[in-house]
Coordinates of C-alpha atoms in Angstrom, one line a residue:
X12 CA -12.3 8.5 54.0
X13 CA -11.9 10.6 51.2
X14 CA -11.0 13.5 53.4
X15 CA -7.5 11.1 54.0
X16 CA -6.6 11.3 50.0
X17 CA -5.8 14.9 50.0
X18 CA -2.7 13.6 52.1
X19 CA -1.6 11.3 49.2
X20 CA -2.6 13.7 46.8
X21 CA 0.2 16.1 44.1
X22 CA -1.4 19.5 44.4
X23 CA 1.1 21.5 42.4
X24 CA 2.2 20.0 39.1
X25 CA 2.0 16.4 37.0
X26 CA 5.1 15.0 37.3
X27 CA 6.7 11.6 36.9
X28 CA 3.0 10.5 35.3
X29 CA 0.9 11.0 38.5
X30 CA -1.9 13.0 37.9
X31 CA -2.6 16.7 40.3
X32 CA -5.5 16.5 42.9
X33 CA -5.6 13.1 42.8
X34 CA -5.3 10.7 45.9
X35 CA -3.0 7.7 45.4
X36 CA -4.8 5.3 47.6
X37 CA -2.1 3.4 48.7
X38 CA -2.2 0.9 46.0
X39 CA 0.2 -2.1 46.0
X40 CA -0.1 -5.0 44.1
X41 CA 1.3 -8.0 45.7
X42 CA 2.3 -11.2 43.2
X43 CA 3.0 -13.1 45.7
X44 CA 3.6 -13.7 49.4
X45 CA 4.2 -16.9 50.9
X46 CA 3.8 -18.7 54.2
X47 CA 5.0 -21.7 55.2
X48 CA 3.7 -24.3 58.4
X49 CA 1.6 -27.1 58.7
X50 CA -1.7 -26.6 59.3
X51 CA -3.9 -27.9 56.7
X52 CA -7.6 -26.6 55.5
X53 CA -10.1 -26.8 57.5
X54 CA -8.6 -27.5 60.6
X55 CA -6.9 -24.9 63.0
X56 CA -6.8 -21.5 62.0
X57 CA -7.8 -22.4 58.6
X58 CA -11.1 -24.1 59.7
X59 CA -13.5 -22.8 57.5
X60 CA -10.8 -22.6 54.4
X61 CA -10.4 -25.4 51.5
X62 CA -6.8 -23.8 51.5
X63 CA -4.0 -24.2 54.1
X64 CA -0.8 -23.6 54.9
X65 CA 1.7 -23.6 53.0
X66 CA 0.2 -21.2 50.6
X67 CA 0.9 -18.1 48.8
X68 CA -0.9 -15.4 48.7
X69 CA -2.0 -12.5 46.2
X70 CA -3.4 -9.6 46.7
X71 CA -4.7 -6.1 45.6
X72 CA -4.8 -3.6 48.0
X73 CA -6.8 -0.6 48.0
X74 CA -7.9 2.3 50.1
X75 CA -10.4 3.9 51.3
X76 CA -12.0 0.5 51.8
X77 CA -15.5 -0.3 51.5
X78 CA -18.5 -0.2 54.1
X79 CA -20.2 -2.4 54.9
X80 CA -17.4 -5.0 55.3
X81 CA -16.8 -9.2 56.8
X82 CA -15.4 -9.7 59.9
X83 CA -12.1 -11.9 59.7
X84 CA -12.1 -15.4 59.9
X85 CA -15.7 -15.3 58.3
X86 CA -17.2 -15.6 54.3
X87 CA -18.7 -12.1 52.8
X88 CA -22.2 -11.7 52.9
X89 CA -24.3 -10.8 49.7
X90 CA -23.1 -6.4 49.3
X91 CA -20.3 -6.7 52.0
X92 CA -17.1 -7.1 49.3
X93 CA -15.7 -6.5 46.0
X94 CA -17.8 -8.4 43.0
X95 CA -15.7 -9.4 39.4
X96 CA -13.0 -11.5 41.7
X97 CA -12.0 -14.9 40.0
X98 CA -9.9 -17.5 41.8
X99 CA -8.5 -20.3 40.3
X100 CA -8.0 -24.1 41.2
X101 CA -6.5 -24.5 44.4
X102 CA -7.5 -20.9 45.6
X103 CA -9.6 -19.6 48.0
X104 CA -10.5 -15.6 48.8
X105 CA -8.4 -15.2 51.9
X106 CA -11.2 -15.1 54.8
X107 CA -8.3 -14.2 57.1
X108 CA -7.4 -10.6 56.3
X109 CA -9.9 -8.4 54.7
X110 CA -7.8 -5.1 55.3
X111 CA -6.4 -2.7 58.2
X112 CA -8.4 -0.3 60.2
X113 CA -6.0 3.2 60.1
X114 CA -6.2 5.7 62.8
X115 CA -3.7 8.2 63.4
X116 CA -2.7 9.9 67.0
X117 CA -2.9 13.0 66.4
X118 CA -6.5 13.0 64.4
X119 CA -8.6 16.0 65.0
X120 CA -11.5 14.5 63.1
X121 CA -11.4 11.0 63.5
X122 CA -14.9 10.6 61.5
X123 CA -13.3 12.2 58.4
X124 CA -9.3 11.1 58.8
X125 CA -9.7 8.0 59.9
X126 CA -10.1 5.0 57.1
X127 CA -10.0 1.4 55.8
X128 CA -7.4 0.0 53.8
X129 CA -8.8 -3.3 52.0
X130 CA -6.5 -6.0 50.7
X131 CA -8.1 -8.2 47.8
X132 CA -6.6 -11.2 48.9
X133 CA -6.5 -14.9 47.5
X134 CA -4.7 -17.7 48.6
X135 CA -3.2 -20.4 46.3
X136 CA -2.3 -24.0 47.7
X137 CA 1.5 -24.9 47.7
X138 CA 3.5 -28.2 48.1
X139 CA 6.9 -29.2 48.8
X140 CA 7.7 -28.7 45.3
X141 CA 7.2 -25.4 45.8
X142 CA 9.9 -25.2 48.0
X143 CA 12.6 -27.3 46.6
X144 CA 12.1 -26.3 42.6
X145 CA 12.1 -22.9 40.3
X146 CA 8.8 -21.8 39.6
X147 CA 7.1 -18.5 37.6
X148 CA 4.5 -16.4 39.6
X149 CA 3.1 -14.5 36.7
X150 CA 0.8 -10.7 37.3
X151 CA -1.1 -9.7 34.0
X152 CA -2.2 -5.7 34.6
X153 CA -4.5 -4.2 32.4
X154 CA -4.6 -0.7 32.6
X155 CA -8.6 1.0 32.8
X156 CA -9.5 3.1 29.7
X157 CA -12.4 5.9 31.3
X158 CA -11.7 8.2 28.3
X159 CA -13.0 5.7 25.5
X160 CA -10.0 6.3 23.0
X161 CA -10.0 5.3 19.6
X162 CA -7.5 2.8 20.3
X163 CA -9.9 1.0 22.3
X164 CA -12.9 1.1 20.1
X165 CA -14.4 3.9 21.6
X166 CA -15.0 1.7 24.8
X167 CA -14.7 2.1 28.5
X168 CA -12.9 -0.3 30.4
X169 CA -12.1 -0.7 33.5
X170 CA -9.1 -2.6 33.4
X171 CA -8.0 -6.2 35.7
X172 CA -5.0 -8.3 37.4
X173 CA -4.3 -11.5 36.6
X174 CA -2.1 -13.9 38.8
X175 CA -0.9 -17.1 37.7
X176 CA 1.7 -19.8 39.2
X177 CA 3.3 -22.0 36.6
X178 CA 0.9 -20.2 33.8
X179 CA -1.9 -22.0 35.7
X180 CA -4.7 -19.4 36.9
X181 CA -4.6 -17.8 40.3
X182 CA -7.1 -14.9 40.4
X183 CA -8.5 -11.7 38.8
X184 CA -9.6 -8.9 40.3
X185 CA -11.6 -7.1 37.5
X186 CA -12.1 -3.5 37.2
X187 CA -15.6 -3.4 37.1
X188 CA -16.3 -4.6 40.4
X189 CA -13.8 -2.1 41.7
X190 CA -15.9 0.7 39.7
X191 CA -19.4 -0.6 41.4
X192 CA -18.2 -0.7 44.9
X193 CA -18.4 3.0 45.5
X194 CA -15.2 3.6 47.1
X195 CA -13.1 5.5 44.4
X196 CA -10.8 2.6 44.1
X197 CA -9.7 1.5 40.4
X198 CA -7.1 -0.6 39.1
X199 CA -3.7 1.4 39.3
X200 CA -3.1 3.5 36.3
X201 CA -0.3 5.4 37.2
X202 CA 3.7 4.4 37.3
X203 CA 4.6 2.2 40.7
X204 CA 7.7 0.9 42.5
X205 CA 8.6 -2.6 41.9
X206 CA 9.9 -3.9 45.0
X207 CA 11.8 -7.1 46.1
X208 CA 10.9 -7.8 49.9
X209 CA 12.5 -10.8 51.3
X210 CA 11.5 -10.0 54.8
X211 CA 10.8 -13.1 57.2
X212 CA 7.6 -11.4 59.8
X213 CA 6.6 -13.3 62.9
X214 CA 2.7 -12.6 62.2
X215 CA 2.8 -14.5 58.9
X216 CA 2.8 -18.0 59.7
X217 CA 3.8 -20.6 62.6

């Protein structure tokens, strides 16, 4: 909800680049994550994917999330997720996670505190290769232009990310469809933590 950004929100002065009153939104950009196993498309858990494991995974993850939304496990109907997204070969929008439901114990207005986090996922086919060689993972970020400056031709943009794996395409998530979902969401403008996570989780693979 929007009524959740005021908690991510600076209210006193701009500092470190980050705008006042605005609400962060959680964003984190993710070049890559990667799971491992052997269960192939279209079988398993991966039954109605052309992509299976092991694959890696981008994403672009945003909140509040859109309404209406897919169920997991199951392709977006026509209005029910972001438009502009590009995937490469080899890459399939990742039908498995569509974003985290957040409620908080101690919510006194569930209705207006409570929200969705999306994640703007795609997931690019791997090999052993992948595994046994060095290889660039690649993020392009274009930053959004809403003020028309001169420097941009007097033109609005919206801005994109761009993954690639060995400078072969990934994805894009494009502004624009960002802009016409509604939500508030836009493609990170402000400065952001890089952060090296080489965490092994349970949940993320077999």
């Amino acid at each position: 909800s929007r009524t959740a950004q005021l908690v991510s929100a600076c209210d006193r002065v701009q500092h470190y680049g980050l705008h006042t009153g605005v609400g962060r939104g959680a964003p984190e950009i993710d070049i890559f994550e990667v799971q491992a196993g052997n269960i192939k498309a279209n079988t398993g858990n991966f039954l109605k994917m052309p992509v299976g494991q092991p694959f890696m995974s981008a994403s672009y993850q945003v909140a509040p999330g859109r309404l209406p939304r897919p169920g997991e496990g199951w392709w977006p109907a026509p209005g029910q997720w972001y438009d502009n997204l590009t995937a490469g070969t080899n890459t399939s929008l990742n039908i498995a996670f569509y974003g985290t439901y957040n409620h908080f114990l101690d919510d006194t207005d569930p209705a207006g505190q409570d929200y969705w986090s999306d994640a703007i996922s795609f997931n690019r086919q791997l090999n052993e290769s992948h595994f046994g060689q060095f290889h660039r993972y690649r993020l392009e970020w274009e930053l959004p232009d809403l003020e028309e400056r001169e420097d941009n031709n007097f033109t609005k943009t919206y801005g994109y990310l761009r993954w690639f794996l060995d400078d072969e395409f990934v994805m894009e998530v494009d502004g624009v469809g960002l802009n016409s979902s509604g939500t508030g969401s836009e493609i990170s403008s402000e400065p952001m933590y890089i952060l090296l996570n080489t965490a092994i989780s349970s949940q993320w693979g077999e």
